[in-house]
Short mmCIF file of C-alpha atoms in Angstrom, two decimals:
data_model
loop_
_atom_site.label_atom_id
_atom_site.label_comp_id
_atom_site.label_asym_id
_atom_site.label_seq_id
_atom_site.Cartn_x
_atom_site.Cartn_y
_atom_site.Cartn_z
CA UNK A 44 -12.71 -0.88 9.27
CA UNK A 45 -9.00 -1.85 9.96
CA UNK A 46 -6.35 -1.28 7.25
CA UNK A 47 -5.74 -4.83 7.18
CA UNK A 48 -9.50 -5.77 6.08
CA UNK A 49 -9.48 -2.82 3.78
CA UNK A 50 -6.17 -4.45 2.36
CA UNK A 51 -7.79 -7.92 1.84
CA UNK A 52 -10.61 -6.42 0.32
CA UNK A 53 -8.54 -4.27 -2.21
CA UNK A 54 -6.55 -7.48 -2.98
CA UNK A 55 -9.94 -9.31 -3.78
CA UNK A 56 -11.01 -6.64 -6.11
CA UNK A 57 -7.78 -6.52 -7.60
CA UNK A 58 -7.66 -10.37 -8.20
CA UNK A 59 -10.99 -9.86 -10.04
CA UNK A 60 -9.83 -7.11 -12.05
CA UNK A 61 -6.67 -9.11 -12.85
CA UNK A 62 -4.73 -6.09 -11.86
CA UNK A 63 -1.18 -7.54 -11.13
CA UNK A 64 0.55 -4.37 -10.37
CA UNK A 65 -2.29 -3.65 -7.11
CA UNK A 66 -2.10 -7.19 -6.29
CA UNK A 67 1.56 -7.38 -5.87
CA UNK A 68 1.56 -4.53 -3.77
CA UNK A 69 -1.21 -5.27 -1.62
CA UNK A 70 0.24 -9.01 -1.20
CA UNK A 71 3.39 -7.04 0.07
CA UNK A 72 1.62 -5.34 2.77
CA UNK A 73 -0.32 -8.61 3.75
CA UNK A 74 2.86 -9.93 4.30
CA UNK A 75 4.31 -7.06 6.08
CA UNK A 76 1.22 -7.17 8.51
CA UNK A 77 1.47 -11.07 9.04
CA UNK A 78 5.43 -10.50 9.99
CA UNK A 79 4.54 -7.85 12.37
CA UNK A 80 1.97 -10.22 14.15
CA UNK A 81 4.25 -13.05 14.52
CA UNK A 82 7.46 -10.98 15.69
CA UNK A 83 8.19 -12.23 19.02
CA UNK A 84 6.67 -10.55 21.89
CA UNK A 85 3.97 -8.72 19.90
CA UNK A 86 0.26 -8.92 20.75
CA UNK A 87 -1.89 -11.06 18.53
CA UNK A 88 -3.37 -7.73 16.93
CA UNK A 89 -1.48 -5.01 15.59
CA UNK A 90 -2.76 -1.72 16.35
CA UNK A 91 -3.79 1.01 13.37
CA UNK A 92 -0.76 3.16 13.95
CA UNK A 93 1.19 0.14 13.56
CA UNK A 94 -0.34 -0.59 10.38
CA UNK A 95 0.17 2.71 8.99
CA UNK A 96 3.53 2.62 9.97
CA UNK A 97 4.18 -0.51 8.00
CA UNK A 98 2.29 1.09 4.99
CA UNK A 99 4.63 3.94 5.39
CA UNK A 100 7.40 1.83 5.22
CA UNK A 101 6.19 0.05 1.99
CA UNK A 102 5.85 3.40 0.65
CA UNK A 103 9.18 4.50 1.45
CA UNK A 104 10.68 1.20 -0.10
CA UNK A 105 8.86 2.22 -3.41
CA UNK A 106 9.93 5.71 -3.61
CA UNK A 107 13.53 4.85 -2.87
CA UNK A 108 13.50 2.14 -5.40
CA UNK A 109 11.90 4.14 -8.03
CA UNK A 110 14.40 7.04 -7.39
CA UNK A 111 17.26 4.70 -7.75
CA UNK A 112 15.88 3.26 -11.09
CA UNK A 113 15.39 6.83 -12.39
CA UNK A 114 18.87 7.93 -11.41
CA UNK A 115 19.95 4.90 -13.42
CA UNK A 116 18.08 5.60 -16.24
CA UNK A 117 15.61 2.47 -16.01
CA UNK A 118 12.36 4.02 -16.26
CA UNK A 119 10.97 0.44 -17.39
CA UNK A 120 11.79 -0.57 -13.55
CA UNK A 121 10.85 2.63 -12.20
CA UNK A 122 7.23 2.58 -13.62
CA UNK A 123 6.11 -0.57 -11.72
CA UNK A 124 7.38 0.93 -8.37
CA UNK A 125 5.28 4.22 -8.70
CA UNK A 126 2.20 2.25 -9.79
CA UNK A 127 2.61 0.25 -6.66
CA UNK A 128 3.25 3.37 -4.76
CA UNK A 129 0.04 4.82 -6.11
CA UNK A 130 -1.80 1.87 -4.73
CA UNK A 131 -0.24 1.78 -1.46
CA UNK A 132 -0.71 5.66 -0.91
CA UNK A 133 -4.51 5.26 -0.86
CA UNK A 134 -4.24 3.55 2.61
CA UNK A 135 -2.59 6.47 4.17
CA UNK A 136 -4.02 9.31 5.87
CA UNK A 137 -4.14 12.49 3.83
CA UNK A 138 -0.65 13.98 3.78
CA UNK A 139 0.23 17.23 5.34
CA UNK A 140 1.34 20.36 3.23
CA UNK A 141 5.13 21.60 4.06
CA UNK A 142 3.54 24.81 5.32
CA UNK A 143 1.26 23.09 7.83
CA UNK A 144 4.10 20.63 8.94
CA UNK A 145 6.09 23.74 9.37
CA UNK A 146 3.41 25.47 11.70
CA UNK A 147 3.32 22.40 13.74
CA UNK A 148 7.03 22.45 14.30
CA UNK A 149 7.14 26.10 14.99
CA UNK A 150 4.47 25.75 17.43
CA UNK A 151 6.52 23.20 19.27
CA UNK A 152 9.81 24.86 18.98
CA UNK A 153 8.11 27.70 21.00
CA UNK A 154 6.02 25.40 23.19
CA UNK A 155 9.36 23.44 24.39
CA UNK A 156 11.25 26.67 24.45
CA UNK A 157 13.96 24.97 21.86
CA UNK A 158 16.94 27.15 21.27
CA UNK A 159 19.19 25.39 19.06
CA UNK A 160 20.18 22.18 17.39
CA UNK A 161 20.77 20.52 21.00
CA UNK A 162 17.00 20.80 21.34
CA UNK A 163 16.53 18.93 18.00
CA UNK A 164 15.81 15.55 19.61
CA UNK A 165 13.33 16.69 21.83
CA UNK A 166 11.54 18.62 19.26
CA UNK A 167 11.63 15.83 16.54
CA UNK A 168 10.09 13.27 19.13
CA UNK A 169 7.35 15.58 19.94
CA UNK A 170 6.62 16.74 16.24
CA UNK A 171 6.79 12.85 14.96
CA UNK A 172 4.47 11.71 17.41
CA UNK A 173 1.94 14.34 16.64
CA UNK A 174 2.07 13.80 12.96
CA UNK A 175 2.35 9.98 12.68
CA UNK A 176 1.09 8.85 9.57
CA UNK A 177 0.45 12.37 8.12
CA UNK A 178 4.27 13.50 7.48
CA UNK A 179 7.45 11.72 6.69
CA UNK A 180 10.45 11.77 8.96
CA UNK A 181 12.57 13.29 6.41
CA UNK A 182 10.56 16.43 6.14
CA UNK A 183 10.13 16.79 9.54
CA UNK A 184 13.79 16.82 10.04
CA UNK A 185 14.56 19.25 7.49
CA UNK A 186 11.86 21.85 9.15
CA UNK A 187 12.93 21.16 12.37
CA UNK A 188 16.50 21.77 11.41
CA UNK A 189 15.67 24.83 9.59
CA UNK A 190 13.82 26.49 12.29
CA UNK A 191 16.14 25.73 14.98
CA UNK A 192 19.21 27.45 13.30
#
């Protein structure tokens, strides 16, 4: 089942359960899917990889907003963001642990023969493609930098 259909099914469940937080998060994802479909030059259907990227973007927005609210001492505003975050994360594939990500980074570095920071872009491109949807770019970048030093 595609993520779009899954989101729609969860949206119906949230409507029936009168779960406003889940409904708001799911509507935001549905809106992002519709925007992606109507972008110029895009095919009629978006791929599963694109769906995952859209949801990851929504998750990142929620995390960033919650962090800013908490930093400013506004827990009342951070709580709904964190609740929406929990709803959205159920659509993402299981995230890898930092150790698992680091093992992929180390293997990639040895495979391409990277020797320093000048090779960071090459390593990042390969690792990011391999771990698409399973790890966020910030974690990958930190681990690549650490292992290339």
